[in-house]
């Protein structure tokens, strides 16, 4: 049973989300919160598997609430649900540690699927949001990462990170480096652990921010490959 907390300042939205979730036998709503502060407090008290988090809420917004939750209760994963698809919200949400970002106008079946994907350890972005993220980092100037972060990686891990940040799936990494699937999965898991990244989406962002992937890289291929990788059964953050 996947335990879920719904955080939204609109009672009607919370009720609608609860009704959608409660039709599924493997999902359970354990609490609701009307603002970010309550969401943090209830998460610390109940330790749900997933928090469905609105962005614009009183007292404490969803982005700061997500940041506090992912720092204090790392076992809980946050799926952002919002009516706003503005780039700044996407970037801030992902940097705060969110594992997914979906718009509220998504069909109910997509919401349920998103909850299961994130609960399983995958990262999830709606295709339009993925495009926005990758294209923004492809356009923007590279920002150097802290030297010690990349220095923690072995030369082979840096090669894998470069391919991962370009959106290559595990099978494509295997083909590019002529390594086995098990070896690729091990490298990905170690990279995410060493760099304190939650999933492949954050690895893409890290690749651009660190300068490992330079501006001007074709964003289209990255978008397609990342979209496919998110849907592979073995593309979880632990794999």
Coordinates of C-alpha atoms in Angstrom, one line a residue:
X1 CA 0.0 0.0 0.0
X2 CA 1.4 3.4 -1.0
X3 CA 0.6 6.0 1.6
X4 CA -0.1 9.5 0.3
X5 CA -0.4 13.0 1.8
X6 CA -2.3 15.6 -0.3
X7 CA -1.1 19.3 0.2
X8 CA -3.3 21.9 -1.5
X9 CA -4.9 25.1 -0.2
X10 CA -8.1 24.5 -2.1
X11 CA -10.4 22.0 -0.4
X12 CA -12.2 21.2 -3.6
X13 CA -8.9 20.1 -5.2
X14 CA -8.0 18.0 -2.2
X15 CA -11.3 16.3 -2.3
X16 CA -11.0 15.6 -6.0
X17 CA -7.5 14.1 -5.6
X18 CA -8.7 12.0 -2.7
X19 CA -11.6 10.6 -4.7
X20 CA -9.2 9.7 -7.6
X21 CA -6.7 8.0 -5.4
X22 CA -9.2 6.1 -3.2
X23 CA -10.6 4.3 -6.3
X24 CA -7.2 2.4 -6.4
X25 CA -6.8 -0.6 -4.1
X26 CA -3.0 0.0 -3.7
X27 CA -3.1 3.7 -2.9
X28 CA -4.2 5.3 0.4
X29 CA -4.6 8.9 1.5
X30 CA -3.3 9.2 5.0
X31 CA -3.7 13.0 5.5
X32 CA -4.4 16.3 3.9
X33 CA -2.7 19.7 4.4
X34 CA -4.0 23.2 3.5
X35 CA -0.6 24.9 3.4
X36 CA 3.1 24.1 3.2
X37 CA 3.8 24.3 6.9
X38 CA 1.1 21.7 7.7
X39 CA 2.5 19.5 4.9
X40 CA 5.9 19.5 6.4
X41 CA 4.5 18.8 9.9
X42 CA 2.2 16.0 8.8
X43 CA 5.0 14.5 6.7
X44 CA 7.3 14.4 9.7
X45 CA 4.5 12.9 11.8
X46 CA 3.2 10.3 9.4
X47 CA 6.1 9.6 7.1
X48 CA 4.0 9.0 3.9
X49 CA 5.5 7.5 0.8
X50 CA 4.4 10.3 -1.5
X51 CA 3.3 13.9 -1.0
X52 CA 1.2 15.4 -3.7
X53 CA 2.3 19.0 -3.4
X54 CA 0.7 22.2 -4.7
X55 CA 3.1 25.1 -5.4
X56 CA 1.2 28.2 -4.5
X57 CA 0.0 27.9 -0.9
X58 CA -0.2 30.2 2.1
X59 CA 2.2 30.3 5.1
X60 CA 4.8 28.2 3.2
X61 CA 4.9 27.6 -0.5
X62 CA 5.2 24.2 -2.0
X63 CA 8.8 24.6 -3.2
X64 CA 10.1 25.5 0.3
X65 CA 7.9 22.8 1.8
X66 CA 9.4 20.3 -0.7
X67 CA 12.9 21.4 0.2
X68 CA 12.3 20.9 3.9
X69 CA 10.6 17.5 3.4
X70 CA 13.3 16.0 1.2
X71 CA 16.0 17.2 3.7
X72 CA 14.3 15.9 6.9
X73 CA 12.3 12.9 5.6
X74 CA 14.4 11.6 2.7
X75 CA 12.2 8.4 2.4
X76 CA 9.3 10.5 1.3
X77 CA 9.1 11.5 -2.3
X78 CA 7.3 14.6 -3.6
X79 CA 5.2 14.9 -6.7
X80 CA 4.5 18.5 -7.6
X81 CA 1.0 19.1 -9.0
X82 CA 0.2 22.6 -10.2
X83 CA -1.8 24.6 -12.7
X84 CA 1.4 26.7 -13.4
X85 CA 3.8 25.3 -16.0
X86 CA 6.2 28.3 -15.8
X87 CA 9.9 27.4 -16.2
X88 CA 10.9 28.9 -12.9
X89 CA 8.5 26.6 -11.0
X90 CA 9.9 23.6 -12.8
X91 CA 13.5 24.4 -12.1
X92 CA 12.9 25.4 -8.5
X93 CA 10.8 22.3 -7.8
X94 CA 13.5 20.0 -9.1
X95 CA 16.3 21.8 -7.3
X96 CA 14.3 21.5 -4.1
X97 CA 14.3 17.7 -4.4
X98 CA 10.9 16.9 -6.1
X99 CA 10.8 13.6 -7.9
X100 CA 8.1 14.6 -10.4
X101 CA 6.2 17.6 -11.8
X102 CA 2.8 17.3 -13.4
X103 CA 0.1 19.8 -14.4
X104 CA -3.3 19.5 -12.6
X105 CA -5.2 19.2 -15.9
X106 CA -3.6 15.8 -16.5
X107 CA -6.2 13.0 -16.8
X108 CA -6.9 11.0 -13.6
X109 CA -5.3 7.8 -15.0
X110 CA -2.1 9.8 -15.7
X111 CA -2.1 11.1 -12.1
X112 CA -2.5 7.6 -10.7
X113 CA 0.3 6.3 -13.0
X114 CA 2.6 9.2 -11.9
X115 CA 2.1 8.3 -8.2
X116 CA 3.0 4.7 -8.9
X117 CA 6.1 5.7 -10.9
X118 CA 7.4 8.1 -8.3
X119 CA 6.6 5.6 -5.5
X120 CA 8.6 3.0 -7.3
X121 CA 11.7 5.2 -7.2
X122 CA 11.5 6.7 -10.7
X123 CA 11.6 10.4 -11.6
X124 CA 8.7 11.7 -13.7
X125 CA 8.2 14.8 -15.7
X126 CA 5.4 15.4 -18.2
X127 CA 6.9 15.4 -21.7
X128 CA 6.2 19.2 -22.2
X129 CA 7.9 19.9 -18.8
X130 CA 10.9 17.7 -19.7
X131 CA 11.3 19.7 -22.9
X132 CA 11.2 22.9 -21.0
X133 CA 13.9 21.8 -18.5
X134 CA 16.3 20.4 -21.1
X135 CA 16.0 23.3 -23.5
X136 CA 16.5 25.9 -20.8
X137 CA 19.8 24.3 -19.8
X138 CA 20.9 23.9 -23.4
X139 CA 20.4 27.6 -23.9
X140 CA 21.9 28.9 -20.7
X141 CA 25.5 29.4 -19.8
X142 CA 27.3 26.5 -18.1
X143 CA 27.9 27.1 -14.4
X144 CA 30.9 25.3 -12.9
X145 CA 30.1 22.8 -10.2
X146 CA 32.0 22.6 -6.9
X147 CA 35.3 20.9 -7.8
X148 CA 35.0 18.3 -5.0
X149 CA 31.7 17.0 -6.3
X150 CA 33.1 15.9 -9.7
X151 CA 36.4 14.9 -8.2
X152 CA 34.6 12.2 -6.2
X153 CA 33.9 10.3 -9.4
X154 CA 36.2 7.9 -11.1
X155 CA 37.1 8.5 -14.8
X156 CA 34.6 5.8 -15.9
X157 CA 31.9 7.3 -13.7
X158 CA 32.5 10.7 -15.3
X159 CA 32.0 9.1 -18.8
X160 CA 28.8 7.5 -17.6
X161 CA 27.6 10.8 -16.1
X162 CA 28.3 12.6 -19.4
X163 CA 26.1 10.1 -21.3
X164 CA 23.5 10.1 -18.6
X165 CA 23.3 13.9 -18.6
X166 CA 22.8 13.8 -22.4
X167 CA 19.7 11.6 -21.8
X168 CA 21.0 8.2 -22.9
X169 CA 19.2 5.2 -21.5
X170 CA 21.1 2.4 -19.7
X171 CA 21.1 0.2 -22.8
X172 CA 22.5 3.1 -24.9
X173 CA 25.2 3.7 -22.3
X174 CA 26.1 0.0 -22.5
X175 CA 26.4 0.2 -26.3
X176 CA 28.4 3.4 -26.2
X177 CA 30.9 2.2 -23.6
X178 CA 30.8 -1.6 -24.4
X179 CA 29.8 -2.6 -20.9
X180 CA 27.2 -4.9 -19.5
X181 CA 23.8 -3.8 -18.2
X182 CA 24.7 -4.8 -14.7
X183 CA 27.9 -2.6 -14.9
X184 CA 25.9 0.3 -16.3
X185 CA 23.3 0.1 -13.5
X186 CA 26.1 -0.1 -10.9
X187 CA 27.8 3.0 -12.3
X188 CA 24.5 5.0 -12.4
X189 CA 23.7 4.1 -8.8
X190 CA 27.1 5.1 -7.6
X191 CA 27.0 8.4 -9.5
X192 CA 23.7 9.3 -8.0
X193 CA 24.9 8.4 -4.5
X194 CA 28.2 10.2 -4.7
X195 CA 26.6 13.4 -6.1
X196 CA 23.6 13.2 -3.8
X197 CA 21.2 13.1 -6.7
X198 CA 17.8 11.6 -6.3
X199 CA 17.2 10.4 -9.9
X200 CA 18.1 10.7 -13.6
X201 CA 16.3 14.0 -14.1
X202 CA 18.5 15.7 -11.5
X203 CA 21.5 14.1 -13.2
X204 CA 20.6 15.8 -16.5
X205 CA 20.3 19.2 -14.6
X206 CA 23.6 18.5 -12.9
X207 CA 25.3 17.8 -16.2
X208 CA 24.3 21.2 -17.6
X209 CA 25.0 23.1 -14.4
X210 CA 28.4 21.6 -13.9
X211 CA 29.5 22.3 -17.5
X212 CA 29.9 18.6 -18.2
X213 CA 27.3 19.0 -21.0
X214 CA 28.0 22.2 -22.9
X215 CA 25.3 24.7 -24.1
X216 CA 24.6 24.0 -27.8
X217 CA 24.1 20.3 -27.3
X218 CA 21.1 19.2 -29.3
X219 CA 18.2 19.3 -26.8
X220 CA 15.8 17.3 -28.9
X221 CA 17.7 14.0 -28.6
X222 CA 18.1 14.5 -24.9
X223 CA 14.4 15.1 -24.5
X224 CA 13.4 12.0 -26.4
X225 CA 16.0 9.8 -24.7
X226 CA 15.1 11.1 -21.2
X227 CA 11.4 10.6 -21.9
X228 CA 12.1 7.0 -22.9
X229 CA 14.5 6.4 -20.0
X230 CA 11.9 7.5 -17.5
X231 CA 9.6 4.8 -18.8
X232 CA 12.1 1.9 -18.8
X233 CA 11.3 -0.7 -16.2
X234 CA 14.9 -0.5 -14.9
X235 CA 15.5 3.2 -15.1
X236 CA 14.9 3.8 -11.4
X237 CA 17.2 5.9 -9.3
X238 CA 18.5 2.8 -7.6
X239 CA 19.4 1.2 -10.9

